[in-house]
PDB file of C-alpha atoms and ligand atoms in Angstrom:
ATOM      1  CA  MET J  18      -4.492 -11.429 -12.870  1.00 96.00           C
ATOM      2  CA  ARG J  19      -7.740 -12.832 -11.495  1.00 97.00           C
ATOM      3  CA  VAL J  20     -10.917 -10.735 -11.593  1.00 98.00           C
ATOM      4  CA  LEU J  21     -13.809 -11.631  -9.300  1.00 98.00           C
ATOM      5  CA  GLU J  22     -17.087  -9.817  -9.962  1.00 98.00           C
ATOM      6  CA  ILE J  23     -19.249 -10.701  -7.001  1.00 98.00           C
ATOM      7  CA  ASP J  24     -22.654 -12.002  -8.005  1.00 97.00           C
ATOM      8  CA  HIS J  25     -24.892 -11.778  -4.937  1.00 97.00           C
ATOM      9  CA  PRO J  26     -28.347 -10.209  -4.491  1.00 98.00           C
ATOM     10  CA  LEU J  27     -27.294  -8.201  -1.422  1.00 97.00           C
ATOM     11  CA  VAL J  28     -24.313  -6.794  -3.320  1.00 98.00           C
ATOM     12  CA  ALA J  29     -26.549  -5.871  -6.273  1.00 98.00           C
ATOM     13  CA  HIS J  30     -29.115  -4.229  -3.978  1.00 98.00           C
ATOM     14  CA  LYS J  31     -26.627  -2.141  -2.010  1.00 98.00           C
ATOM     15  CA  LEU J  32     -24.768  -1.135  -5.143  1.00 98.00           C
ATOM     16  CA  THR J  33     -27.976   0.071  -6.767  1.00 98.00           C
ATOM     17  CA  VAL J  34     -28.706   2.336  -3.784  1.00 98.00           C
ATOM     18  CA  LEU J  35     -25.118   3.642  -3.924  1.00 97.00           C
ATOM     19  CA  ARG J  36     -25.459   4.450  -7.610  1.00 98.00           C
ATOM     20  CA  ASP J  37     -28.663   6.441  -7.067  1.00 98.00           C
ATOM     21  CA  ARG J  38     -27.790  10.148  -7.156  1.00 96.00           C
ATOM     22  CA  SER J  39     -30.416  10.921  -4.497  1.00 96.00           C
ATOM     23  CA  THR J  40     -28.659   8.747  -1.873  1.00 96.00           C
ATOM     24  CA  HIS J  41     -27.322  10.999   0.885  1.00 94.00           C
ATOM     25  CA  SER J  42     -23.666  10.817   2.028  1.00 94.00           C
ATOM     26  CA  SER J  43     -24.534   9.274   5.404  1.00 94.00           C
ATOM     27  CA  VAL J  44     -26.471   6.406   3.766  1.00 96.00           C
ATOM     28  CA  PHE J  45     -23.772   6.092   1.097  1.00 96.00           C
ATOM     29  CA  ARG J  46     -21.083   5.657   3.767  1.00 96.00           C
ATOM     30  CA  GLN J  47     -23.113   3.050   5.631  1.00 97.00           C
ATOM     31  CA  LEU J  48     -23.886   1.038   2.499  1.00 97.00           C
ATOM     32  CA  ALA J  49     -20.325   1.253   1.151  1.00 97.00           C
ATOM     33  CA  ASP J  50     -19.157  -0.125   4.487  1.00 97.00           C
ATOM     34  CA  GLU J  51     -21.629  -3.047   4.339  1.00 98.00           C
ATOM     35  CA  LEU J  52     -20.804  -3.726   0.705  1.00 98.00           C
ATOM     36  CA  VAL J  53     -17.068  -3.889   1.427  1.00 98.00           C
ATOM     37  CA  THR J  54     -17.675  -6.446   4.179  1.00 98.00           C
ATOM     38  CA  LEU J  55     -19.506  -8.620   1.645  1.00 98.00           C
ATOM     39  CA  LEU J  56     -16.640  -8.184  -0.846  1.00 98.00           C
ATOM     40  CA  ALA J  57     -14.107  -8.849   1.924  1.00 97.00           C
ATOM     41  CA  TYR J  58     -15.565 -12.314   2.418  1.00 97.00           C
ATOM     42  CA  GLU J  59     -14.446 -13.215  -1.135  1.00 96.00           C
ATOM     43  CA  ALA J  60     -11.303 -11.069  -1.085  1.00 98.00           C
ATOM     44  CA  THR J  61      -9.958 -12.963   1.937  1.00 97.00           C
ATOM     45  CA  ARG J  62     -10.701 -16.420   0.553  1.00 96.00           C
ATOM     46  CA  ASN J  63      -6.959 -17.152   0.187  1.00 95.00           C
ATOM     47  CA  VAL J  64      -5.754 -15.393   3.306  1.00 96.00           C
ATOM     48  CA  ALA J  65      -2.887 -17.317   4.895  1.00 95.00           C
ATOM     49  CA  VAL J  66      -3.841 -19.628   7.758  1.00 96.00           C
ATOM     50  CA  ALA J  67      -2.074 -22.215   9.863  1.00 96.00           C
ATOM     51  CA  PRO J  68      -3.236 -25.202  11.916  1.00 97.00           C
ATOM     52  CA  VAL J  69      -3.476 -24.655  15.681  1.00 98.00           C
ATOM     53  CA  GLN J  70      -4.085 -27.092  18.483  1.00 98.00           C
ATOM     54  CA  ILE J  71      -6.967 -26.079  20.785  1.00 98.00           C
ATOM     55  CA  GLU J  72      -9.171 -27.604  23.447  1.00 98.00           C
ATOM     56  CA  THR J  73     -12.922 -27.304  23.127  1.00 98.00           C
ATOM     57  CA  PRO J  74     -14.975 -27.909  26.297  1.00 98.00           C
ATOM     58  CA  VAL J  75     -15.276 -31.498  25.030  1.00 98.00           C
ATOM     59  CA  THR J  76     -11.960 -32.519  23.497  1.00 98.00           C
ATOM     60  CA  GLU J  77      -8.749 -31.480  21.790  1.00 98.00           C
ATOM     61  CA  MET J  78      -8.757 -30.639  18.112  1.00 98.00           C
ATOM     62  CA  THR J  79      -6.717 -29.022  15.375  1.00 98.00           C
ATOM     63  CA  GLY J  80      -8.288 -25.757  14.309  1.00 98.00           C
ATOM     64  CA  THR J  81      -7.271 -22.999  11.888  1.00 97.00           C
ATOM     65  CA  LYS J  82      -6.071 -19.483  12.621  1.00 95.00           C
ATOM     66  CA  LEU J  83      -4.757 -16.612  10.561  1.00 94.00           C
ATOM     67  CA  SER J  84      -1.003 -16.993  10.299  1.00 93.00           C
ATOM     68  CA  ARG J  85       1.858 -14.499  10.443  1.00 91.00           C
ATOM     69  CA  PRO J  86       3.006 -12.161   9.035  1.00 94.00           C
ATOM     70  CA  LYS J  87      -0.181 -10.178   9.543  1.00 94.00           C
ATOM     71  CA  PRO J  88      -2.043  -9.135   6.402  1.00 96.00           C
ATOM     72  CA  MET J  89      -1.603  -5.506   5.378  1.00 97.00           C
ATOM     73  CA  VAL J  90      -4.601  -3.368   4.456  1.00 98.00           C
ATOM     74  CA  VAL J  91      -3.830  -0.282   2.355  1.00 98.00           C
ATOM     75  CA  PRO J  92      -6.640   2.202   1.756  1.00 98.00           C
ATOM     76  CA  ILE J  93      -5.837   4.748  -0.954  1.00 97.00           C
ATOM     77  CA  LEU J  94      -6.656   8.197   0.399  1.00 94.00           C
ATOM     78  CA  ARG J  95      -9.133   9.733   0.252  1.00 90.00           C
ATOM     79  CA  ALA J  96     -11.955   7.513  -1.000  1.00 94.00           C
ATOM     80  CA  GLY J  97     -10.379   4.224   0.111  1.00 96.00           C
ATOM     81  CA  LEU J  98     -10.797   5.364   3.721  1.00 96.00           C
ATOM     82  CA  GLY J  99     -14.541   4.790   3.331  1.00 96.00           C
ATOM     83  CA  MET J 100     -13.740   1.096   2.784  1.00 98.00           C
ATOM     84  CA  LEU J 101     -11.368   0.528   5.690  1.00 98.00           C
ATOM     85  CA  ASP J 102     -13.802  -0.468   8.447  1.00 97.00           C
ATOM     86  CA  GLY J 103     -15.686  -2.762   6.074  1.00 97.00           C
ATOM     87  CA  LEU J 104     -12.543  -4.799   5.460  1.00 97.00           C
ATOM     88  CA  THR J 105     -10.906  -4.722   8.880  1.00 97.00           C
ATOM     89  CA  ARG J 106     -14.189  -5.899  10.418  1.00 96.00           C
ATOM     90  CA  LEU J 107     -13.322  -9.328   8.957  1.00 95.00           C
ATOM     91  CA  LEU J 108      -9.557  -8.974   9.441  1.00 95.00           C
ATOM     92  CA  PRO J 109      -9.250  -7.161  12.788  1.00 93.00           C
ATOM     93  CA  THR J 110      -5.641  -8.255  13.336  1.00 91.00           C
ATOM     94  CA  ALA J 111      -4.431  -6.817  10.019  1.00 95.00           C
ATOM     95  CA  GLU J 112      -2.034  -3.890   9.994  1.00 96.00           C
ATOM     96  CA  VAL J 113      -3.107  -0.764   8.163  1.00 97.00           C
ATOM     97  CA  GLY J 114      -0.838   1.347   5.945  1.00 96.00           C
ATOM     98  CA  PHE J 115      -1.808   4.358   3.856  1.00 95.00           C
ATOM     99  CA  LEU J 116      -1.119   5.654   0.379  1.00 95.00           C
ATOM    100  CA  GLY J 117      -2.296   9.135  -0.555  1.00 94.00           C
ATOM    101  CA  MET J 118      -2.823   9.411  -4.297  1.00 89.00           C
ATOM    102  CA  VAL J 119      -4.612  12.012  -6.345  1.00 86.00           C
ATOM    103  CA  ARG J 120      -5.490  12.036 -10.000  1.00 79.00           C
ATOM    104  CA  ASN J 121      -5.197  15.145 -12.126  1.00 84.00           C
ATOM    105  CA  GLU J 122      -8.700  15.538 -13.552  1.00 80.00           C
ATOM    106  CA  GLN J 123      -7.312  16.978 -16.839  1.00 84.00           C
ATOM    107  CA  THR J 124      -4.503  14.528 -17.633  1.00 86.00           C
ATOM    108  CA  LEU J 125      -5.880  11.636 -15.491  1.00 77.00           C
ATOM    109  CA  GLU J 126      -2.279  11.077 -14.317  1.00 82.00           C
ATOM    110  CA  VAL J 127      -1.742  10.069 -10.702  1.00 85.00           C
ATOM    111  CA  THR J 128       0.662  11.515  -8.137  1.00 89.00           C
ATOM    112  CA  THR J 129       1.485  10.098  -4.724  1.00 90.00           C
ATOM    113  CA  TYR J 130       1.374  12.712  -1.943  1.00 91.00           C
ATOM    114  CA  ALA J 131       1.526  10.496   1.148  1.00 91.00           C
ATOM    115  CA  ASN J 132       2.975   7.134   2.040  1.00 91.00           C
ATOM    116  CA  ARG J 133       2.776   5.364   5.360  1.00 93.00           C
ATOM    117  CA  LEU J 134       3.806   1.789   4.601  1.00 94.00           C
ATOM    118  CA  PRO J 135       6.446  -0.460   6.180  1.00 94.00           C
ATOM    119  CA  GLU J 136       9.742  -0.495   4.225  1.00 95.00           C
ATOM    120  CA  ASP J 137       9.669  -4.267   4.008  1.00 96.00           C
ATOM    121  CA  LEU J 138       6.482  -5.941   2.822  1.00 96.00           C
ATOM    122  CA  SER J 139       8.060  -9.232   1.785  1.00 95.00           C
ATOM    123  CA  GLY J 140       5.833 -12.184   2.527  1.00 94.00           C
ATOM    124  CA  ARG J 141       2.879  -9.931   3.368  1.00 96.00           C
ATOM    125  CA  GLN J 142      -0.543 -10.386   1.799  1.00 97.00           C
ATOM    126  CA  CYS J 143      -1.726  -6.883   0.886  1.00 98.00           C
ATOM    127  CA  PHE J 144      -5.321  -5.731   0.456  1.00 98.00           C
ATOM    128  CA  VAL J 145      -5.533  -2.428  -1.422  1.00 98.00           C
ATOM    129  CA  LEU J 146      -8.767  -0.470  -1.098  1.00 98.00           C
ATOM    130  CA  ASP J 147      -9.945   1.977  -3.753  1.00 98.00           C
ATOM    131  CA  PRO J 148     -13.638   2.228  -4.632  1.00 98.00           C
ATOM    132  CA  MET J 149     -13.264   3.060  -8.337  1.00 97.00           C
ATOM    133  CA  LEU J 150     -11.001   1.189 -10.753  1.00 98.00           C
ATOM    134  CA  ALA J 151     -11.423   3.674 -13.612  1.00 97.00           C
ATOM    135  CA  THR J 152      -8.317   4.244 -15.809  1.00 95.00           C
ATOM    136  CA  GLY J 153      -6.397   1.882 -13.521  1.00 96.00           C
ATOM    137  CA  HIS J 154      -3.587   4.450 -13.058  1.00 94.00           C
ATOM    138  CA  THR J 155      -4.008   4.678  -9.278  1.00 94.00           C
ATOM    139  CA  LEU J 156      -4.093   0.948  -8.652  1.00 97.00           C
ATOM    140  CA  ILE J 157      -1.224   0.301 -11.084  1.00 96.00           C
ATOM    141  CA  ALA J 158       0.903   2.840  -9.197  1.00 95.00           C
ATOM    142  CA  ALA J 159      -0.164   1.394  -5.829  1.00 96.00           C
ATOM    143  CA  CYS J 160       0.656  -2.178  -6.902  1.00 97.00           C
ATOM    144  CA  GLU J 161       4.080  -1.082  -8.209  1.00 94.00           C
ATOM    145  CA  TYR J 162       4.805   0.695  -4.945  1.00 94.00           C
ATOM    146  CA  ILE J 163       3.826  -2.269  -2.810  1.00 96.00           C
ATOM    147  CA  HIS J 164       5.675  -4.677  -5.097  1.00 96.00           C
ATOM    148  CA  GLU J 165       8.869  -2.571  -4.859  1.00 95.00           C
ATOM    149  CA  ARG J 166       8.714  -3.125  -1.105  1.00 96.00           C
ATOM    150  CA  GLY J 167       8.664  -6.867  -1.567  1.00 96.00           C
ATOM    151  CA  ALA J 168       4.990  -7.940  -1.546  1.00 97.00           C
ATOM    152  CA  ARG J 169       4.028 -10.502  -4.174  1.00 96.00           C
ATOM    153  CA  ASP J 170       0.426 -11.220  -3.187  1.00 98.00           C
ATOM    154  CA  ILE J 171      -1.910  -8.262  -3.765  1.00 98.00           C
ATOM    155  CA  THR J 172      -5.709  -8.146  -3.725  1.00 98.00           C
ATOM    156  CA  CYS J 173      -7.401  -4.933  -4.848  1.00 98.00           C
ATOM    157  CA  VAL J 174     -10.941  -4.420  -3.556  1.00 98.00           C
ATOM    158  CA  THR J 175     -13.092  -1.986  -5.529  1.00 98.00           C
ATOM    159  CA  LEU J 176     -16.777  -1.154  -5.640  1.00 98.00           C
ATOM    160  CA  LEU J 177     -16.785  -0.648  -9.414  1.00 98.00           C
ATOM    161  CA  ALA J 178     -14.365  -1.417 -12.226  1.00 98.00           C
ATOM    162  CA  ALA J 179     -14.238  -0.207 -15.832  1.00 98.00           C
ATOM    163  CA  PRO J 180     -13.162  -2.625 -18.590  1.00 98.00           C
ATOM    164  CA  GLU J 181     -10.525  -0.073 -19.719  1.00 98.00           C
ATOM    165  CA  GLY J 182      -8.960  -0.018 -16.239  1.00 98.00           C
ATOM    166  CA  LEU J 183      -8.929  -3.801 -15.939  1.00 98.00           C
ATOM    167  CA  LYS J 184      -7.199  -4.058 -19.325  1.00 98.00           C
ATOM    168  CA  ALA J 185      -4.630  -1.414 -18.327  1.00 98.00           C
ATOM    169  CA  MET J 186      -3.877  -3.299 -15.115  1.00 98.00           C
ATOM    170  CA  GLN J 187      -3.542  -6.585 -16.922  1.00 97.00           C
ATOM    171  CA  GLU J 188      -0.997  -5.004 -19.289  1.00 97.00           C
ATOM    172  CA  ALA J 189       0.944  -2.865 -16.794  1.00 97.00           C
ATOM    173  CA  VAL J 190       1.211  -4.800 -13.563  1.00 96.00           C
ATOM    174  CA  ASP J 191       4.278  -7.004 -13.212  1.00 94.00           C
ATOM    175  CA  PRO J 192       3.174 -10.582 -14.015  1.00 95.00           C
ATOM    176  CA  SER J 193       5.214 -11.901 -11.088  1.00 95.00           C
ATOM    177  CA  ILE J 194       2.606 -10.343  -8.760  1.00 97.00           C
ATOM    178  CA  ASP J 195      -0.145 -12.701  -7.681  1.00 97.00           C
ATOM    179  CA  LEU J 196      -2.866 -10.114  -8.332  1.00 98.00           C
ATOM    180  CA  THR J 197      -6.594 -10.421  -7.669  1.00 98.00           C
ATOM    181  CA  ILE J 198      -9.231  -7.760  -8.311  1.00 98.00           C
ATOM    182  CA  VAL J 199     -12.467  -8.121  -6.358  1.00 98.00           C
ATOM    183  CA  THR J 200     -15.302  -5.846  -7.442  1.00 98.00           C
ATOM    184  CA  ALA J 201     -19.049  -5.517  -6.929  1.00 98.00           C
ATOM    185  CA  ALA J 202     -19.545  -4.854 -10.664  1.00 98.00           C
ATOM    186  CA  ILE J 203     -17.734  -4.331 -13.947  1.00 98.00           C
ATOM    187  CA  ASP J 204     -19.444  -1.390 -15.616  1.00 98.00           C
ATOM    188  CA  GLU J 205     -19.827  -0.492 -19.276  1.00 98.00           C
ATOM    189  CA  LYS J 206     -17.058   2.028 -19.993  1.00 98.00           C
ATOM    190  CA  LEU J 207     -15.265   5.256 -19.056  1.00 98.00           C
ATOM    191  CA  ASN J 208     -16.585   8.572 -20.324  1.00 97.00           C
ATOM    192  CA  GLU J 209     -14.403  11.333 -21.816  1.00 95.00           C
ATOM    193  CA  LYS J 210     -13.727  12.700 -18.307  1.00 94.00           C
ATOM    194  CA  GLY J 211     -12.509   9.349 -17.015  1.00 94.00           C
ATOM    195  CA  TYR J 212     -15.657   8.622 -15.011  1.00 97.00           C
ATOM    196  CA  ILE J 213     -17.113   5.142 -14.877  1.00 98.00           C
ATOM    197  CA  VAL J 214     -20.437   4.758 -16.756  1.00 98.00           C
ATOM    198  CA  PRO J 215     -23.066   4.176 -15.417  1.00 98.00           C
ATOM    199  CA  GLY J 216     -20.933   4.396 -12.257  1.00 98.00           C
ATOM    200  CA  LEU J 217     -21.824   6.258  -9.106  1.00 98.00           C
ATOM    201  CA  GLY J 218     -20.083   9.604  -9.636  1.00 97.00           C
ATOM    202  CA  ASP J 219     -17.101  10.794  -7.621  1.00 96.00           C
ATOM    203  CA  ALA J 220     -16.766   8.238  -4.841  1.00 96.00           C
ATOM    204  CA  GLY J 221     -14.829  10.605  -2.542  1.00 95.00           C
ATOM    205  CA  ASP J 222     -17.438  13.326  -2.897  1.00 95.00           C
ATOM    206  CA  ARG J 223     -20.296  10.861  -2.424  1.00 96.00           C
ATOM    207  CA  LEU J 224     -18.655   9.436   0.726  1.00 95.00           C
ATOM    208  CA  PHE J 225     -17.466  12.602   2.385  1.00 92.00           C
ATOM    209  CA  GLY J 226     -19.366  15.460   0.762  1.00 83.00           C
ATOM    210  CA  VAL J 227     -17.761  17.958  -1.581  1.00 73.00           C
ATOM    211  CA  VAL J 228     -14.884  20.027  -0.168  1.00 56.00           C
ATOM    212  CA  ASP J 229     -14.361  23.353  -2.001  1.00 50.00           C
TER     213      ASP J 229
HETATM  214  N1  URA D  10     -13.132   8.146  -9.571  1.00 97.41           N
HETATM  215  C1  URA D  10     -14.390   8.309  -9.121  1.00 97.41           C
HETATM  216  O1  URA D  10     -14.586   8.692  -7.963  1.00 97.41           O
HETATM  217  N2  URA D  10     -15.417   8.027  -9.933  1.00 97.41           N
HETATM  218  C2  URA D  10     -15.259   7.597 -11.207  1.00 97.41           C
HETATM  219  O2  URA D  10     -16.242   7.342 -11.895  1.00 97.41           O
HETATM  220  C3  URA D  10     -13.929   7.443 -11.679  1.00 97.41           C
HETATM  221  C4  URA D  10     -12.885   7.708 -10.833  1.00 97.41           C
END
């Protein structure tokens, strides 16, 4: 498993505004979107490409284009939806599938309540979007799911990661998966409620407002 913590002043600036409790949902959404586009630049570094022959106005040349099969982007509902546009802005031809997962706030266990993914993901590069890698349970379950359908190349894009969650992923995810985690920061720890510290709170609530 590779872990890329993106070290860039724009990432650090936007993340700091996201962390600030006084940042309103509308600004949070906008900044999360911009931040994901910056992360997407690194997350797509190994996206599959193929040579293509083109003609410029001056001459012929061999260029490079994204190859097939199309990459698959999988936001984890609900909070991963706030990351979708930020990633597909750089990969507009990608297909989008969905996984709905919710964690029980008492046990921190994860259940899957929705799945809209192709049956066969063999040969597909998959980009899984979930803003908070906390215990790791959600992303472990998502990687297993995607792997069962045949994908071997999975990149998880997160805004924040906890060391505990990274360790859990390292131990639990099948080593035959070519797994990369791209994150804007690795924070200090999880608290007793499973929240990332210092973190940014509940990413879904911050993005979409609290639903009672
Ligand atoms: N999910 C969140 O939204 N925030 C955390 O800090 C941990 C999990």
